[in-house]
Amino acid sequence: MTTTRKPPVKPGMVYRTSYFANCSSNPTRLVSELVRCGKLQRLQGGLYLAPAASRWGELLPQADQLLNAWLKGRQGSDWVFTGSESWNALGLGATAVHAVRWVYNKRRSGLVELGGHKFFMRKIPFPAHPPAEWVVVDLFNHAKYAAVDTALLLTKLTEAVAEKRFDPALLLKMAKRFGRKTTQLFVASAVNKDDK
């Protein structure tokens, strides 16, 4: 006989089946009952959404909550958003917009559609809680995807370093650790021009 207590389910949250292990000795059955009564929606094997509604209809789950549950990790340490949204915010001339959000993580690669969101997953190393200097290095590494000329990027980065918008020492450190050889050369050139 299974023991069950009322599970705490909040609208808009994403859950794994394992979350309900404290509420029932048979969490799979409990989740099935919650799906049948409409308190949960199945997103993917073992991943469920507690639906939330606004006056305009059903809301999509928040991308960060979705990825935290799906990748069994936390944003900033186990995975990180990058791509056009992050690159454009640097003010270095990148203006491309991607329809799919880029996610660097430690588990998966490929194009994934999950809970109404599309993600381009890549297993690429990144620092915990990446600073803006790492995003600069990532932009140089992927300049062709940002549809920006590296000469323009170099000019803008040199100006930004001169204006003290980025830490030169941290830029060099991030480039050495995470940058391609060409990225390392570009960053060193931008930092050295500022020193002169």
PDB file of C-alpha atoms in Angstrom:
ATOM      1  CA  MET A   1       0.000   0.000   0.000  1.00  0.00           C
ATOM      2  CA  THR A   2       1.360   3.402  -0.911  1.00  0.00           C
ATOM      3  CA  THR A   3       1.390   6.334   1.472  1.00  0.00           C
ATOM      4  CA  THR A   4       0.547   9.691  -0.059  1.00  0.00           C
ATOM      5  CA  ARG A   5       0.398  13.220   1.276  1.00  0.00           C
ATOM      6  CA  LYS A   6      -0.681  16.319  -0.617  1.00  0.00           C
ATOM      7  CA  PRO A   7       2.236  17.454  -2.822  1.00  0.00           C
ATOM      8  CA  PRO A   8       3.169  21.129  -2.814  1.00  0.00           C
ATOM      9  CA  VAL A   9       2.674  22.141  -6.471  1.00  0.00           C
ATOM     10  CA  LYS A  10       3.031  25.817  -7.454  1.00  0.00           C
ATOM     11  CA  PRO A  11       1.635  27.064 -10.782  1.00  0.00           C
ATOM     12  CA  GLY A  12       4.338  27.844 -13.321  1.00  0.00           C
ATOM     13  CA  MET A  13       6.963  25.607 -11.704  1.00  0.00           C
ATOM     14  CA  VAL A  14       8.711  22.687 -13.414  1.00  0.00           C
ATOM     15  CA  TYR A  15       9.154  19.408 -11.525  1.00  0.00           C
ATOM     16  CA  ARG A  16      10.906  16.087 -11.943  1.00  0.00           C
ATOM     17  CA  THR A  17       9.195  12.880 -10.834  1.00  0.00           C
ATOM     18  CA  SER A  18      11.875  12.490  -8.157  1.00  0.00           C
ATOM     19  CA  TYR A  19      10.617  15.709  -6.490  1.00  0.00           C
ATOM     20  CA  PHE A  20       7.495  13.816  -5.371  1.00  0.00           C
ATOM     21  CA  ALA A  21       9.424  10.996  -3.639  1.00  0.00           C
ATOM     22  CA  ASN A  22       8.900  12.730  -0.270  1.00  0.00           C
ATOM     23  CA  CYS A  23       5.135  12.852  -0.852  1.00  0.00           C
ATOM     24  CA  SER A  24       4.536   9.255  -1.880  1.00  0.00           C
ATOM     25  CA  SER A  25       6.165   5.857  -1.760  1.00  0.00           C
ATOM     26  CA  ASN A  26       5.162   5.609  -5.446  1.00  0.00           C
ATOM     27  CA  PRO A  27       5.934   9.027  -6.986  1.00  0.00           C
ATOM     28  CA  THR A  28       5.270   7.823 -10.547  1.00  0.00           C
ATOM     29  CA  ARG A  29       1.687   6.921  -9.673  1.00  0.00           C
ATOM     30  CA  LEU A  30       1.213  10.210  -7.816  1.00  0.00           C
ATOM     31  CA  VAL A  31       2.465  12.174 -10.830  1.00  0.00           C
ATOM     32  CA  SER A  32       0.112  10.219 -13.115  1.00  0.00           C
ATOM     33  CA  GLU A  33      -2.820  11.140 -10.846  1.00  0.00           C
ATOM     34  CA  LEU A  34      -1.766  14.812 -10.865  1.00  0.00           C
ATOM     35  CA  VAL A  35      -1.584  14.744 -14.678  1.00  0.00           C
ATOM     36  CA  ARG A  36      -5.042  13.135 -14.894  1.00  0.00           C
ATOM     37  CA  CYS A  37      -6.605  15.796 -12.654  1.00  0.00           C
ATOM     38  CA  GLY A  38      -4.861  18.631 -14.571  1.00  0.00           C
ATOM     39  CA  LYS A  39      -2.491  19.839 -11.835  1.00  0.00           C
ATOM     40  CA  LEU A  40       0.551  18.808 -13.914  1.00  0.00           C
ATOM     41  CA  GLN A  41       1.335  18.581 -17.630  1.00  0.00           C
ATOM     42  CA  ARG A  42       3.922  16.174 -19.002  1.00  0.00           C
ATOM     43  CA  LEU A  43       6.718  17.977 -20.842  1.00  0.00           C
ATOM     44  CA  GLN A  44       9.110  15.097 -21.384  1.00  0.00           C
ATOM     45  CA  GLY A  45       9.987  11.806 -19.680  1.00  0.00           C
ATOM     46  CA  GLY A  46      10.127  12.576 -15.965  1.00  0.00           C
ATOM     47  CA  LEU A  47       9.653  16.332 -16.422  1.00  0.00           C
ATOM     48  CA  TYR A  48       6.348  18.042 -15.591  1.00  0.00           C
ATOM     49  CA  LEU A  49       4.900  21.553 -15.543  1.00  0.00           C
ATOM     50  CA  ALA A  50       2.339  22.861 -13.071  1.00  0.00           C
ATOM     51  CA  PRO A  51       0.300  24.969 -15.515  1.00  0.00           C
ATOM     52  CA  ALA A  52      -0.126  28.667 -14.848  1.00  0.00           C
ATOM     53  CA  ALA A  53      -2.566  30.945 -16.607  1.00  0.00           C
ATOM     54  CA  SER A  54      -2.860  34.644 -17.264  1.00  0.00           C
ATOM     55  CA  ARG A  55      -5.907  36.459 -18.556  1.00  0.00           C
ATOM     56  CA  TRP A  56      -4.604  35.827 -22.094  1.00  0.00           C
ATOM     57  CA  GLY A  57      -4.176  32.090 -21.689  1.00  0.00           C
ATOM     58  CA  GLU A  58      -1.686  29.529 -20.513  1.00  0.00           C
ATOM     59  CA  LEU A  59       1.845  30.686 -19.700  1.00  0.00           C
ATOM     60  CA  LEU A  60       5.007  28.956 -20.866  1.00  0.00           C
ATOM     61  CA  PRO A  61       7.410  27.842 -18.148  1.00  0.00           C
ATOM     62  CA  GLN A  62      10.325  30.183 -17.494  1.00  0.00           C
ATOM     63  CA  ALA A  63      13.374  29.041 -19.444  1.00  0.00           C
ATOM     64  CA  ASP A  64      15.724  29.088 -16.434  1.00  0.00           C
ATOM     65  CA  GLN A  65      13.374  26.962 -14.277  1.00  0.00           C
ATOM     66  CA  LEU A  66      12.897  24.561 -17.157  1.00  0.00           C
ATOM     67  CA  LEU A  67      16.644  24.115 -17.658  1.00  0.00           C
ATOM     68  CA  ASN A  68      17.343  23.843 -13.912  1.00  0.00           C
ATOM     69  CA  ALA A  69      14.921  20.905 -13.700  1.00  0.00           C
ATOM     70  CA  TRP A  70      15.862  19.291 -17.009  1.00  0.00           C
ATOM     71  CA  LEU A  71      19.642  19.507 -16.576  1.00  0.00           C
ATOM     72  CA  LYS A  72      19.435  18.814 -12.822  1.00  0.00           C
ATOM     73  CA  GLY A  73      21.577  21.839 -12.122  1.00  0.00           C
ATOM     74  CA  ARG A  74      21.690  25.555 -11.494  1.00  0.00           C
ATOM     75  CA  GLN A  75      22.153  28.491 -13.850  1.00  0.00           C
ATOM     76  CA  GLY A  76      25.647  29.939 -13.657  1.00  0.00           C
ATOM     77  CA  SER A  77      27.317  26.821 -12.298  1.00  0.00           C
ATOM     78  CA  ASP A  78      25.916  23.905 -14.355  1.00  0.00           C
ATOM     79  CA  TRP A  79      24.674  25.793 -17.409  1.00  0.00           C
ATOM     80  CA  VAL A  80      24.619  29.340 -18.782  1.00  0.00           C
ATOM     81  CA  PHE A  81      22.713  31.308 -21.440  1.00  0.00           C
ATOM     82  CA  THR A  82      24.870  32.830 -24.158  1.00  0.00           C
ATOM     83  CA  GLY A  83      24.456  33.746 -27.812  1.00  0.00           C
ATOM     84  CA  SER A  84      23.078  36.868 -29.449  1.00  0.00           C
ATOM     85  CA  GLU A  85      21.189  38.104 -26.379  1.00  0.00           C
ATOM     86  CA  SER A  86      24.376  38.154 -24.286  1.00  0.00           C
ATOM     87  CA  TRP A  87      26.674  39.325 -27.078  1.00  0.00           C
ATOM     88  CA  ASN A  88      24.464  42.263 -28.109  1.00  0.00           C
ATOM     89  CA  ALA A  89      24.337  43.520 -24.508  1.00  0.00           C
ATOM     90  CA  LEU A  90      28.125  44.090 -24.527  1.00  0.00           C
ATOM     91  CA  GLY A  91      27.856  47.131 -26.800  1.00  0.00           C
ATOM     92  CA  LEU A  92      30.646  45.936 -29.104  1.00  0.00           C
ATOM     93  CA  GLY A  93      28.699  46.152 -32.360  1.00  0.00           C
ATOM     94  CA  ALA A  94      27.008  42.739 -32.413  1.00  0.00           C
ATOM     95  CA  THR A  95      23.341  43.044 -33.404  1.00  0.00           C
ATOM     96  CA  ALA A  96      22.358  39.581 -34.672  1.00  0.00           C
ATOM     97  CA  VAL A  97      19.260  37.971 -33.168  1.00  0.00           C
ATOM     98  CA  HIS A  98      18.892  34.186 -32.994  1.00  0.00           C
ATOM     99  CA  ALA A  99      15.495  32.495 -32.844  1.00  0.00           C
ATOM    100  CA  VAL A 100      16.995  29.804 -30.619  1.00  0.00           C
ATOM    101  CA  ARG A 101      18.647  30.494 -27.254  1.00  0.00           C
ATOM    102  CA  TRP A 102      22.171  29.167 -26.837  1.00  0.00           C
ATOM    103  CA  VAL A 103      22.906  27.206 -23.676  1.00  0.00           C
ATOM    104  CA  TYR A 104      26.344  25.987 -22.646  1.00  0.00           C
ATOM    105  CA  ASN A 105      26.160  23.088 -20.225  1.00  0.00           C
ATOM    106  CA  LYS A 106      28.031  20.046 -18.949  1.00  0.00           C
ATOM    107  CA  ARG A 107      25.608  17.328 -20.087  1.00  0.00           C
ATOM    108  CA  ARG A 108      24.012  17.689 -23.515  1.00  0.00           C
ATOM    109  CA  SER A 109      24.512  18.923 -27.077  1.00  0.00           C
ATOM    110  CA  GLY A 110      22.108  19.536 -29.922  1.00  0.00           C
ATOM    111  CA  LEU A 111      18.920  21.383 -30.756  1.00  0.00           C
ATOM    112  CA  VAL A 112      16.238  20.803 -28.116  1.00  0.00           C
ATOM    113  CA  GLU A 113      12.596  21.892 -27.951  1.00  0.00           C
ATOM    114  CA  LEU A 114      11.260  21.802 -24.426  1.00  0.00           C
ATOM    115  CA  GLY A 115       8.146  23.339 -22.897  1.00  0.00           C
ATOM    116  CA  GLY A 116       7.579  25.663 -25.860  1.00  0.00           C
ATOM    117  CA  HIS A 117      11.189  26.918 -25.842  1.00  0.00           C
ATOM    118  CA  LYS A 118      13.951  26.073 -28.327  1.00  0.00           C
ATOM    119  CA  PHE A 119      17.525  25.717 -27.091  1.00  0.00           C
ATOM    120  CA  PHE A 120      20.807  25.146 -28.899  1.00  0.00           C
ATOM    121  CA  MET A 121      22.705  23.088 -26.328  1.00  0.00           C
ATOM    122  CA  ARG A 122      26.501  22.899 -26.412  1.00  0.00           C
ATOM    123  CA  LYS A 123      28.968  21.155 -24.143  1.00  0.00           C
ATOM    124  CA  ILE A 124      31.489  23.974 -23.917  1.00  0.00           C
ATOM    125  CA  PRO A 125      33.548  24.894 -20.846  1.00  0.00           C
ATOM    126  CA  PHE A 126      32.588  28.094 -19.046  1.00  0.00           C
ATOM    127  CA  PRO A 127      33.460  29.673 -15.687  1.00  0.00           C
ATOM    128  CA  ALA A 128      31.063  29.568 -12.757  1.00  0.00           C
ATOM    129  CA  HIS A 129      28.869  32.693 -12.877  1.00  0.00           C
ATOM    130  CA  PRO A 130      30.577  34.047 -16.024  1.00  0.00           C
ATOM    131  CA  PRO A 131      31.687  37.685 -15.947  1.00  0.00           C
ATOM    132  CA  ALA A 132      31.184  40.062 -18.897  1.00  0.00           C
ATOM    133  CA  GLU A 133      34.824  39.486 -19.888  1.00  0.00           C
ATOM    134  CA  TRP A 134      34.033  35.816 -20.568  1.00  0.00           C
ATOM    135  CA  VAL A 135      31.091  36.887 -22.762  1.00  0.00           C
ATOM    136  CA  VAL A 136      33.525  39.067 -24.761  1.00  0.00           C
ATOM    137  CA  VAL A 137      35.758  36.026 -25.319  1.00  0.00           C
ATOM    138  CA  ASP A 138      32.721  33.943 -26.278  1.00  0.00           C
ATOM    139  CA  LEU A 139      31.694  36.630 -28.795  1.00  0.00           C
ATOM    140  CA  PHE A 140      35.140  36.596 -30.435  1.00  0.00           C
ATOM    141  CA  ASN A 141      35.060  32.773 -30.503  1.00  0.00           C
ATOM    142  CA  HIS A 142      31.704  32.879 -32.320  1.00  0.00           C
ATOM    143  CA  ALA A 143      31.981  36.135 -34.300  1.00  0.00           C
ATOM    144  CA  LYS A 144      30.697  34.498 -37.493  1.00  0.00           C
ATOM    145  CA  TYR A 145      27.460  33.488 -35.703  1.00  0.00           C
ATOM    146  CA  ALA A 146      27.064  37.035 -34.391  1.00  0.00           C
ATOM    147  CA  ALA A 147      27.391  38.343 -37.976  1.00  0.00           C
ATOM    148  CA  VAL A 148      30.005  40.878 -36.938  1.00  0.00           C
ATOM    149  CA  ASP A 149      33.407  41.634 -38.445  1.00  0.00           C
ATOM    150  CA  THR A 150      36.329  40.832 -36.121  1.00  0.00           C
ATOM    151  CA  ALA A 151      38.108  44.059 -37.142  1.00  0.00           C
ATOM    152  CA  LEU A 152      35.086  46.058 -35.950  1.00  0.00           C
ATOM    153  CA  LEU A 153      34.965  43.969 -32.764  1.00  0.00           C
ATOM    154  CA  LEU A 154      38.642  44.637 -32.110  1.00  0.00           C
ATOM    155  CA  THR A 155      38.170  48.397 -32.569  1.00  0.00           C
ATOM    156  CA  LYS A 156      35.129  48.452 -30.271  1.00  0.00           C
ATOM    157  CA  LEU A 157      36.860  46.288 -27.649  1.00  0.00           C
ATOM    158  CA  THR A 158      39.939  48.536 -27.672  1.00  0.00           C
ATOM    159  CA  GLU A 159      37.676  51.544 -27.059  1.00  0.00           C
ATOM    160  CA  ALA A 160      35.759  49.700 -24.319  1.00  0.00           C
ATOM    161  CA  VAL A 161      38.984  48.697 -22.531  1.00  0.00           C
ATOM    162  CA  ALA A 162      40.223  52.309 -22.758  1.00  0.00           C
ATOM    163  CA  GLU A 163      36.911  53.447 -21.222  1.00  0.00           C
ATOM    164  CA  LYS A 164      37.420  50.887 -18.395  1.00  0.00           C
ATOM    165  CA  ARG A 165      34.209  49.008 -19.290  1.00  0.00           C
ATOM    166  CA  PHE A 166      36.097  45.707 -19.032  1.00  0.00           C
ATOM    167  CA  ASP A 167      38.886  44.574 -16.725  1.00  0.00           C
ATOM    168  CA  PRO A 168      41.995  44.041 -18.932  1.00  0.00           C
ATOM    169  CA  ALA A 169      43.576  41.458 -16.610  1.00  0.00           C
ATOM    170  CA  LEU A 170      40.349  39.442 -16.422  1.00  0.00           C
ATOM    171  CA  LEU A 171      39.923  39.694 -20.206  1.00  0.00           C
ATOM    172  CA  LEU A 172      43.391  38.206 -20.720  1.00  0.00           C
ATOM    173  CA  LYS A 173      42.703  35.483 -18.150  1.00  0.00           C
ATOM    174  CA  MET A 174      39.361  34.525 -19.761  1.00  0.00           C
ATOM    175  CA  ALA A 175      40.925  34.580 -23.245  1.00  0.00           C
ATOM    176  CA  LYS A 176      43.787  32.339 -22.137  1.00  0.00           C
ATOM    177  CA  ARG A 177      41.462  29.870 -20.438  1.00  0.00           C
ATOM    178  CA  PHE A 178      38.448  29.844 -22.805  1.00  0.00           C
ATOM    179  CA  GLY A 179      39.508  31.548 -26.043  1.00  0.00           C
ATOM    180  CA  ARG A 180      40.680  30.142 -29.327  1.00  0.00           C
ATOM    181  CA  LYS A 181      44.174  31.137 -30.413  1.00  0.00           C
ATOM    182  CA  THR A 182      42.836  33.921 -32.656  1.00  0.00           C
ATOM    183  CA  THR A 183      40.627  35.188 -29.818  1.00  0.00           C
ATOM    184  CA  GLN A 184      43.648  35.302 -27.503  1.00  0.00           C
ATOM    185  CA  LEU A 185      45.538  37.374 -30.083  1.00  0.00           C
ATOM    186  CA  PHE A 186      42.625  39.804 -30.570  1.00  0.00           C
ATOM    187  CA  VAL A 187      42.142  40.307 -26.823  1.00  0.00           C
ATOM    188  CA  ALA A 188      45.886  40.765 -26.234  1.00  0.00           C
ATOM    189  CA  SER A 189      45.973  43.317 -29.061  1.00  0.00           C
ATOM    190  CA  ALA A 190      43.028  45.282 -27.596  1.00  0.00           C
ATOM    191  CA  VAL A 191      44.547  45.286 -24.097  1.00  0.00           C
ATOM    192  CA  ASN A 192      48.045  46.192 -25.328  1.00  0.00           C
ATOM    193  CA  LYS A 193      46.753  49.106 -27.443  1.00  0.00           C
ATOM    194  CA  ASP A 194      45.158  50.484 -24.279  1.00  0.00           C
ATOM    195  CA  ASP A 195      48.495  50.230 -22.406  1.00  0.00           C
ATOM    196  CA  LYS A 196      50.270  52.435 -24.975  1.00  0.00           C
TER     197      LYS A 196
END
